[in-house]
mmCIF file of C-alpha atoms in Angstrom:
data_model
loop_
_atom_site.group_PDB
_atom_site.id
_atom_site.type_symbol
_atom_site.label_atom_id
_atom_site.label_comp_id
_atom_site.label_asym_id
_atom_site.label_seq_id
_atom_site.Cartn_x
_atom_site.Cartn_y
_atom_site.Cartn_z
ATOM 1 C CA UNK J 1 -18.202 12.121 2.237
ATOM 2 C CA UNK J 2 -19.422 11.584 5.758
ATOM 3 C CA UNK J 3 -22.865 12.227 7.192
ATOM 4 C CA UNK J 4 -23.857 12.523 10.828
ATOM 5 C CA UNK J 5 -27.502 12.433 11.621
ATOM 6 C CA UNK J 6 -29.135 13.908 14.679
ATOM 7 C CA UNK J 7 -26.019 15.420 16.150
ATOM 8 C CA UNK J 8 -26.462 18.705 17.910
ATOM 9 C CA UNK J 9 -24.638 21.577 16.250
ATOM 10 C CA UNK J 10 -22.871 22.723 19.386
ATOM 11 C CA UNK J 11 -21.168 19.351 19.834
ATOM 12 C CA UNK J 12 -19.158 19.766 16.692
ATOM 13 C CA UNK J 13 -17.186 22.852 17.633
ATOM 14 C CA UNK J 14 -17.045 23.775 13.991
ATOM 15 C CA UNK J 15 -17.975 27.311 13.120
ATOM 16 C CA UNK J 16 -19.741 27.615 9.844
ATOM 17 C CA UNK J 17 -21.025 30.811 8.335
ATOM 18 C CA UNK J 18 -24.424 31.015 6.744
ATOM 19 C CA UNK J 19 -24.583 30.790 2.987
ATOM 20 C CA UNK J 20 -26.352 33.943 1.858
ATOM 21 C CA UNK J 21 -25.794 33.863 -1.871
ATOM 22 C CA UNK J 22 -24.457 31.666 -4.625
ATOM 23 C CA UNK J 23 -23.622 33.087 -8.051
ATOM 24 C CA UNK J 24 -22.414 30.944 -10.908
ATOM 25 C CA UNK J 25 -21.106 31.094 -14.419
ATOM 26 C CA UNK J 26 -20.688 28.347 -16.961
ATOM 27 C CA UNK J 27 -17.677 29.103 -19.122
ATOM 28 C CA UNK J 28 -15.926 27.406 -21.999
ATOM 29 C CA UNK J 29 -12.175 27.742 -22.271
ATOM 30 C CA UNK J 30 -11.636 28.413 -25.964
ATOM 31 C CA UNK J 31 -7.866 28.211 -26.157
ATOM 32 C CA UNK J 32 -4.817 28.696 -23.998
ATOM 33 C CA UNK J 33 -1.121 29.368 -24.400
ATOM 34 C CA UNK J 34 -0.698 25.599 -24.541
ATOM 35 C CA UNK J 35 -3.658 24.540 -26.685
ATOM 36 C CA UNK J 36 -4.908 26.359 -29.762
ATOM 37 C CA UNK J 37 -8.287 24.653 -29.595
ATOM 38 C CA UNK J 38 -9.698 23.662 -26.220
ATOM 39 C CA UNK J 39 -13.484 23.814 -26.127
ATOM 40 C CA UNK J 40 -13.327 22.888 -22.453
ATOM 41 C CA UNK J 41 -16.283 23.846 -20.216
ATOM 42 C CA UNK J 42 -15.922 24.770 -16.541
ATOM 43 C CA UNK J 43 -18.158 26.134 -13.803
ATOM 44 C CA UNK J 44 -17.151 29.169 -11.740
ATOM 45 C CA UNK J 45 -18.980 29.998 -8.493
ATOM 46 C CA UNK J 46 -18.978 32.795 -5.968
ATOM 47 C CA UNK J 47 -20.327 32.023 -2.522
ATOM 48 C CA UNK J 48 -21.250 34.788 -0.083
ATOM 49 C CA UNK J 49 -20.954 33.685 3.515
ATOM 50 C CA UNK J 50 -22.093 35.634 6.569
ATOM 51 C CA UNK J 51 -20.304 34.969 9.853
ATOM 52 C CA UNK J 52 -21.914 35.202 13.299
ATOM 53 C CA UNK J 53 -21.376 38.960 13.412
ATOM 54 C CA UNK J 54 -23.012 39.414 10.036
ATOM 55 C CA UNK J 55 -19.772 40.182 8.210
ATOM 56 C CA UNK J 56 -19.903 38.854 4.667
ATOM 57 C CA UNK J 57 -16.977 37.222 2.921
ATOM 58 C CA UNK J 58 -16.912 36.029 -0.666
ATOM 59 C CA UNK J 59 -15.227 32.953 -2.084
ATOM 60 C CA UNK J 60 -14.786 32.399 -5.799
ATOM 61 C CA UNK J 61 -13.535 29.185 -7.344
ATOM 62 C CA UNK J 62 -13.746 26.933 -10.379
ATOM 63 C CA UNK J 63 -14.910 23.382 -10.814
ATOM 64 C CA UNK J 64 -14.224 21.021 -13.671
ATOM 65 C CA UNK J 65 -17.337 19.487 -15.188
ATOM 66 C CA UNK J 66 -16.840 16.071 -13.512
ATOM 67 C CA UNK J 67 -16.388 17.878 -10.181
ATOM 68 C CA UNK J 68 -19.496 19.931 -10.800
ATOM 69 C CA UNK J 69 -21.526 16.813 -11.599
ATOM 70 C CA UNK J 70 -20.291 15.115 -8.444
ATOM 71 C CA UNK J 71 -21.044 18.228 -6.390
ATOM 72 C CA UNK J 72 -24.501 18.504 -7.906
ATOM 73 C CA UNK J 73 -25.297 14.830 -7.176
ATOM 74 C CA UNK J 74 -24.162 15.151 -3.578
ATOM 75 C CA UNK J 75 -26.178 18.300 -2.979
ATOM 76 C CA UNK J 76 -29.218 16.315 -4.124
ATOM 77 C CA UNK J 77 -28.257 13.545 -1.692
ATOM 78 C CA UNK J 78 -27.953 16.125 1.040
ATOM 79 C CA UNK J 79 -31.453 17.458 0.311
ATOM 80 C CA UNK J 80 -32.846 13.931 0.303
ATOM 81 C CA UNK J 81 -31.169 13.287 3.635
ATOM 82 C CA UNK J 82 -32.694 16.430 5.059
ATOM 83 C CA UNK J 83 -36.157 15.239 4.020
ATOM 84 C CA UNK J 84 -35.692 12.162 6.178
ATOM 85 C CA UNK J 85 -35.279 14.096 9.416
ATOM 86 C CA UNK H 1 3.647 28.630 -33.770
ATOM 87 C CA UNK H 2 5.564 26.555 -36.314
ATOM 88 C CA UNK H 3 8.123 29.197 -35.286
ATOM 89 C CA UNK H 4 8.465 27.322 -32.006
ATOM 90 C CA UNK H 5 9.706 24.218 -33.758
ATOM 91 C CA UNK H 6 11.887 26.255 -36.122
ATOM 92 C CA UNK H 7 13.934 27.516 -33.193
ATOM 93 C CA UNK H 8 14.383 23.993 -32.046
ATOM 94 C CA UNK H 9 17.781 22.408 -32.355
ATOM 95 C CA UNK H 10 16.627 19.126 -33.875
ATOM 96 C CA UNK H 11 20.059 17.560 -33.879
ATOM 97 C CA UNK H 12 20.053 17.600 -30.080
ATOM 98 C CA UNK H 13 17.032 15.276 -30.178
ATOM 99 C CA UNK H 14 19.290 12.510 -31.468
ATOM 100 C CA UNK H 15 20.402 12.019 -27.872
ATOM 101 C CA UNK H 16 17.137 10.079 -27.518
ATOM 102 C CA UNK H 17 18.722 7.306 -29.556
ATOM 103 C CA UNK H 18 20.843 6.483 -26.522
ATOM 104 C CA UNK H 19 17.700 5.072 -24.920
ATOM 105 C CA UNK H 20 17.957 1.346 -24.441
ATOM 106 C CA UNK H 21 14.289 0.818 -25.270
ATOM 107 C CA UNK H 22 11.259 2.519 -26.796
ATOM 108 C CA UNK H 23 9.627 2.547 -23.364
ATOM 109 C CA UNK H 24 12.436 4.784 -22.116
ATOM 110 C CA UNK H 25 11.758 7.255 -24.922
ATOM 111 C CA UNK H 26 8.053 7.220 -24.020
ATOM 112 C CA UNK H 27 8.935 7.947 -20.409
ATOM 113 C CA UNK H 28 11.269 10.794 -21.349
ATOM 114 C CA UNK H 29 8.640 12.402 -23.599
ATOM 115 C CA UNK H 30 6.029 12.120 -20.890
ATOM 116 C CA UNK H 31 8.305 13.541 -18.193
ATOM 117 C CA UNK H 32 9.380 16.390 -20.456
ATOM 118 C CA UNK H 33 5.839 17.387 -21.389
ATOM 119 C CA UNK H 34 4.375 17.077 -17.897
ATOM 120 C CA UNK H 35 7.296 18.498 -15.911
ATOM 121 C CA UNK H 36 8.785 20.699 -18.597
ATOM 122 C CA UNK H 37 7.215 23.997 -17.613
ATOM 123 C CA UNK H 38 8.472 23.973 -14.043
ATOM 124 C CA UNK H 39 12.165 24.708 -13.803
ATOM 125 C CA UNK H 40 12.813 21.407 -12.161
ATOM 126 C CA UNK H 41 16.126 19.761 -11.544
ATOM 127 C CA UNK H 42 14.073 16.641 -10.945
ATOM 128 C CA UNK H 43 13.277 16.542 -14.662
ATOM 129 C CA UNK H 44 16.938 16.784 -15.700
ATOM 130 C CA UNK H 45 18.071 13.993 -13.397
ATOM 131 C CA UNK H 46 15.113 11.789 -14.326
ATOM 132 C CA UNK H 47 15.870 12.119 -18.041
ATOM 133 C CA UNK H 48 19.622 11.616 -17.558
ATOM 134 C CA UNK H 49 18.822 8.441 -15.668
ATOM 135 C CA UNK H 50 16.423 7.160 -18.313
ATOM 136 C CA UNK H 51 18.938 7.717 -21.106
ATOM 137 C CA UNK H 52 22.229 7.213 -19.280
ATOM 138 C CA UNK H 53 23.435 10.620 -20.473
ATOM 139 C CA UNK H 54 25.265 13.551 -18.924
ATOM 140 C CA UNK H 55 23.401 16.694 -17.742
ATOM 141 C CA UNK H 56 25.109 19.116 -20.166
ATOM 142 C CA UNK H 57 24.108 17.358 -23.357
ATOM 143 C CA UNK H 58 20.715 16.383 -21.908
ATOM 144 C CA UNK H 59 19.678 19.959 -21.101
ATOM 145 C CA UNK H 60 19.768 20.951 -24.757
ATOM 146 C CA UNK H 61 17.797 17.874 -25.762
ATOM 147 C CA UNK H 62 15.119 18.576 -23.134
ATOM 148 C CA UNK H 63 14.692 22.155 -24.418
ATOM 149 C CA UNK H 64 14.300 20.971 -27.995
ATOM 150 C CA UNK H 65 11.990 18.098 -27.125
ATOM 151 C CA UNK H 66 9.855 20.358 -24.959
ATOM 152 C CA UNK H 67 9.591 22.820 -27.817
ATOM 153 C CA UNK H 68 8.522 20.141 -30.318
ATOM 154 C CA UNK H 69 6.004 18.487 -27.993
ATOM 155 C CA UNK H 70 4.489 21.825 -26.988
ATOM 156 C CA UNK H 71 4.099 22.780 -30.639
ATOM 157 C CA UNK H 72 2.345 19.484 -31.364
ATOM 158 C CA UNK H 73 -0.029 19.752 -28.397
ATOM 159 C CA UNK H 74 -0.692 23.432 -29.102
ATOM 160 C CA UNK H 75 -1.893 22.623 -32.593
ATOM 161 C CA UNK H 76 -3.618 19.409 -31.548
ATOM 162 C CA UNK H 77 -2.370 17.583 -34.641
ATOM 163 C CA UNK H 78 -4.214 14.363 -35.370
ATOM 164 C CA UNK H 79 -2.407 13.250 -38.532
ATOM 165 C CA UNK H 80 1.110 11.765 -38.462
ATOM 166 C CA UNK H 81 2.085 13.802 -41.560
ATOM 167 C CA UNK H 82 1.305 17.059 -39.742
ATOM 168 C CA UNK H 83 3.779 16.127 -37.023
ATOM 169 C CA UNK H 84 6.384 14.640 -39.358
ATOM 170 C CA UNK H 85 6.459 17.869 -41.372
ATOM 171 C CA UNK H 86 7.790 19.684 -38.285
ATOM 172 C CA UNK H 87 11.064 17.770 -38.563
ATOM 173 C CA UNK H 88 13.866 18.611 -41.008
ATOM 174 C CA UNK H 89 13.912 16.379 -44.096
ATOM 175 C CA UNK H 90 17.225 14.790 -43.149
ATOM 176 C CA UNK H 91 16.150 13.988 -39.587
ATOM 177 C CA UNK H 92 16.488 10.375 -38.473
ATOM 178 C CA UNK H 93 13.266 8.818 -39.810
ATOM 179 C CA UNK H 94 12.738 6.133 -37.179
ATOM 180 C CA UNK H 95 13.206 8.590 -34.330
ATOM 181 C CA UNK H 96 10.899 11.058 -36.062
ATOM 182 C CA UNK H 97 8.215 8.401 -36.435
ATOM 183 C CA UNK H 98 8.638 7.225 -32.840
ATOM 184 C CA UNK H 99 8.228 10.745 -31.457
ATOM 185 C CA UNK H 100 5.217 11.193 -33.759
ATOM 186 C CA UNK H 101 3.587 8.014 -32.466
ATOM 187 C CA UNK H 102 4.283 8.895 -28.812
ATOM 188 C CA UNK H 103 2.770 12.357 -29.284
ATOM 189 C CA UNK H 104 -0.367 10.987 -30.959
ATOM 190 C CA UNK H 105 -0.768 8.279 -28.301
ATOM 191 C CA UNK H 106 -0.486 10.808 -25.472
ATOM 192 C CA UNK H 107 -2.352 13.710 -27.060
ATOM 193 C CA UNK H 108 -5.453 13.404 -24.868
ATOM 194 C CA UNK H 109 -3.557 12.782 -21.638
ATOM 195 C CA UNK H 110 -1.262 15.734 -22.211
ATOM 196 C CA UNK H 111 -4.116 18.002 -23.243
ATOM 197 C CA UNK H 112 -5.980 17.061 -20.045
ATOM 198 C CA UNK H 113 -2.850 17.803 -18.033
ATOM 199 C CA UNK H 114 -2.558 21.162 -19.745
ATOM 200 C CA UNK H 115 -6.167 21.974 -18.847
ATOM 201 C CA UNK H 116 -5.567 21.057 -15.216
ATOM 202 C CA UNK H 117 -2.637 23.473 -14.977
ATOM 203 C CA UNK H 118 -3.994 26.293 -17.125
ATOM 204 C CA UNK H 119 -4.916 29.795 -15.986
ATOM 205 C CA UNK H 120 -7.735 29.411 -13.512
ATOM 206 C CA UNK H 121 -9.535 30.827 -10.539
ATOM 207 C CA UNK H 122 -8.781 28.960 -7.310
ATOM 208 C CA UNK H 123 -9.948 25.383 -7.788
ATOM 209 C CA UNK H 124 -12.350 23.345 -5.699
ATOM 210 C CA UNK H 125 -10.337 20.273 -4.766
ATOM 211 C CA UNK H 126 -12.597 18.547 -2.265
ATOM 212 C CA UNK H 127 -15.803 18.943 -0.312
ATOM 213 C CA UNK H 128 -17.579 17.239 2.538
ATOM 214 C CA UNK H 129 -21.030 17.560 4.018
ATOM 215 C CA UNK H 130 -23.208 16.521 6.878
ATOM 216 C CA UNK H 131 -26.796 16.968 7.880
ATOM 217 C CA UNK H 132 -27.489 17.981 11.453
ATOM 218 C CA UNK H 133 -30.477 18.850 13.523
ATOM 219 C CA UNK H 134 -30.503 22.161 15.224
ATOM 220 C CA UNK H 135 -32.538 22.804 18.307
ATOM 221 C CA UNK H 136 -34.583 25.875 17.587
ATOM 222 C CA UNK H 137 -36.713 27.354 20.299
ATOM 223 C CA UNK H 138 -38.943 30.262 20.880
ATOM 224 C CA UNK H 139 -40.871 31.023 24.029
ATOM 225 C CA UNK H 140 -43.499 28.425 23.206
ATOM 226 C CA UNK H 141 -41.834 25.377 21.775
ATOM 227 C CA UNK H 142 -38.599 23.675 20.949
ATOM 228 C CA UNK H 143 -38.326 22.024 17.611
ATOM 229 C CA UNK H 144 -35.549 20.294 15.811
ATOM 230 C CA UNK H 145 -34.761 21.817 12.476
ATOM 231 C CA UNK H 146 -32.624 20.069 9.899
ATOM 232 C CA UNK H 147 -29.634 21.975 8.704
ATOM 233 C CA UNK H 148 -26.660 21.043 6.592
ATOM 234 C CA UNK H 149 -23.025 21.874 6.859
ATOM 235 C CA UNK H 150 -20.912 21.982 3.762
ATOM 236 C CA UNK H 151 -17.142 22.161 3.903
ATOM 237 C CA UNK H 152 -15.313 22.992 0.706
ATOM 238 C CA UNK H 153 -11.577 22.830 0.161
ATOM 239 C CA UNK H 154 -10.303 25.364 -2.323
ATOM 240 C CA UNK H 155 -6.764 25.384 -3.651
ATOM 241 C CA UNK H 156 -5.441 28.866 -4.237
ATOM 242 C CA UNK H 157 -3.334 29.734 -7.232
ATOM 243 C CA UNK H 158 0.342 29.237 -6.658
ATOM 244 C CA UNK H 159 2.080 32.400 -5.470
ATOM 245 C CA UNK H 160 5.522 30.968 -4.842
ATOM 246 C CA UNK H 161 6.928 28.812 -7.612
ATOM 247 C CA UNK H 162 8.687 26.483 -5.217
ATOM 248 C CA UNK H 163 5.886 25.687 -2.793
ATOM 249 C CA UNK H 164 2.590 23.891 -3.341
ATOM 250 C CA UNK H 165 -0.345 26.275 -3.239
ATOM 251 C CA UNK H 166 -2.331 26.558 -0.008
ATOM 252 C CA UNK H 167 -5.748 25.103 0.529
ATOM 253 C CA UNK H 168 -8.359 27.044 2.382
ATOM 254 C CA UNK H 169 -11.633 25.789 3.809
ATOM 255 C CA UNK H 170 -15.020 27.340 3.336
ATOM 256 C CA UNK H 171 -17.509 26.136 5.941
ATOM 257 C CA UNK H 172 -21.133 27.008 5.335
ATOM 258 C CA UNK H 173 -24.387 26.157 6.958
ATOM 259 C CA UNK H 174 -27.432 25.891 4.739
ATOM 260 C CA UNK H 175 -31.064 25.809 5.714
ATOM 261 C CA UNK H 176 -33.407 23.682 3.657
ATOM 262 C CA UNK H 177 -34.614 26.783 1.804
ATOM 263 C CA UNK H 178 -31.082 27.873 0.968
ATOM 264 C CA UNK H 179 -30.233 24.371 -0.225
ATOM 265 C CA UNK H 180 -33.348 24.271 -2.428
ATOM 266 C CA UNK H 181 -32.354 27.582 -3.998
ATOM 267 C CA UNK H 182 -28.853 26.249 -4.564
ATOM 268 C CA UNK H 183 -30.229 23.073 -6.155
ATOM 269 C CA UNK H 184 -32.284 25.256 -8.462
ATOM 270 C CA UNK H 185 -29.145 27.030 -9.616
ATOM 271 C CA UNK H 186 -27.257 23.767 -10.019
ATOM 272 C CA UNK H 187 -30.012 22.339 -12.188
ATOM 273 C CA UNK H 188 -29.899 25.435 -14.407
ATOM 274 C CA UNK H 189 -26.166 24.831 -14.847
ATOM 275 C CA UNK H 190 -26.858 21.192 -15.778
ATOM 276 C CA UNK H 191 -29.386 22.323 -18.405
ATOM 277 C CA UNK H 192 -26.897 24.770 -19.874
ATOM 278 C CA UNK H 193 -24.197 22.103 -19.858
ATOM 279 C CA UNK H 194 -26.273 19.708 -21.942
ATOM 280 C CA UNK H 195 -26.972 22.420 -24.483
ATOM 281 C CA UNK H 196 -23.246 23.271 -24.614
ATOM 282 C CA UNK H 197 -22.449 19.589 -25.066
ATOM 283 C CA UNK H 198 -24.890 19.319 -27.939
ATOM 284 C CA UNK H 199 -23.210 22.084 -29.950
#
């Protein structure tokens, strides 16, 4: 992942909504049509994002556990980076 | 689910004996399990090439092999005898034992593949982030405020069998406070995960 420090928002030309809410669920897939016994955990998240006009859209998706751990680590890195500014 | 194997035409599996090496049989089994659920012509031609056989006779073999392998993975058999008992008593013993060994060797890989293609919400496939400073001003002062931008790539579920599913991007800006709240939630998930792992 890339990081750019001290770059003014307007230079990027990328419109990002504001994160207003994050809901999560930790699930365990018990079995599937292909596997009688799975015991496979996963994380599901719903993000609520408000655009410039205030309109809210929701996005729901799943992460595998390795993905979640990577995501979690990088969010910590991001917070640490923010402390440095 | 032993039913699955009972409907299988085991004699058609003997086509596998045309393979010139064990490695070819391994490849065929792997291709059949991984590609078997999509109606792919690619699978048929790949198997015909591996075995040097004609499409007509190969189709039947692929159906039977797919049925046997799916039964094995469904049950998650760990003992050779459990797998061997799926085959008819008069079935070619060496071929039976070879298929058994291949299935046991690939059990984890195939199970992981099954998990990655199972029923799911849209999946996060990638994400990227950057930290920026935002110039915030009121009538009195201008200050630079750190903010972060997170871009997430989510792959939708496939709607058309023939095309790869679309990715869509979610771009969000988070203030420090929002990020701290998110980190709080993420750490709760981590705690729950370790207690799930311990069970």
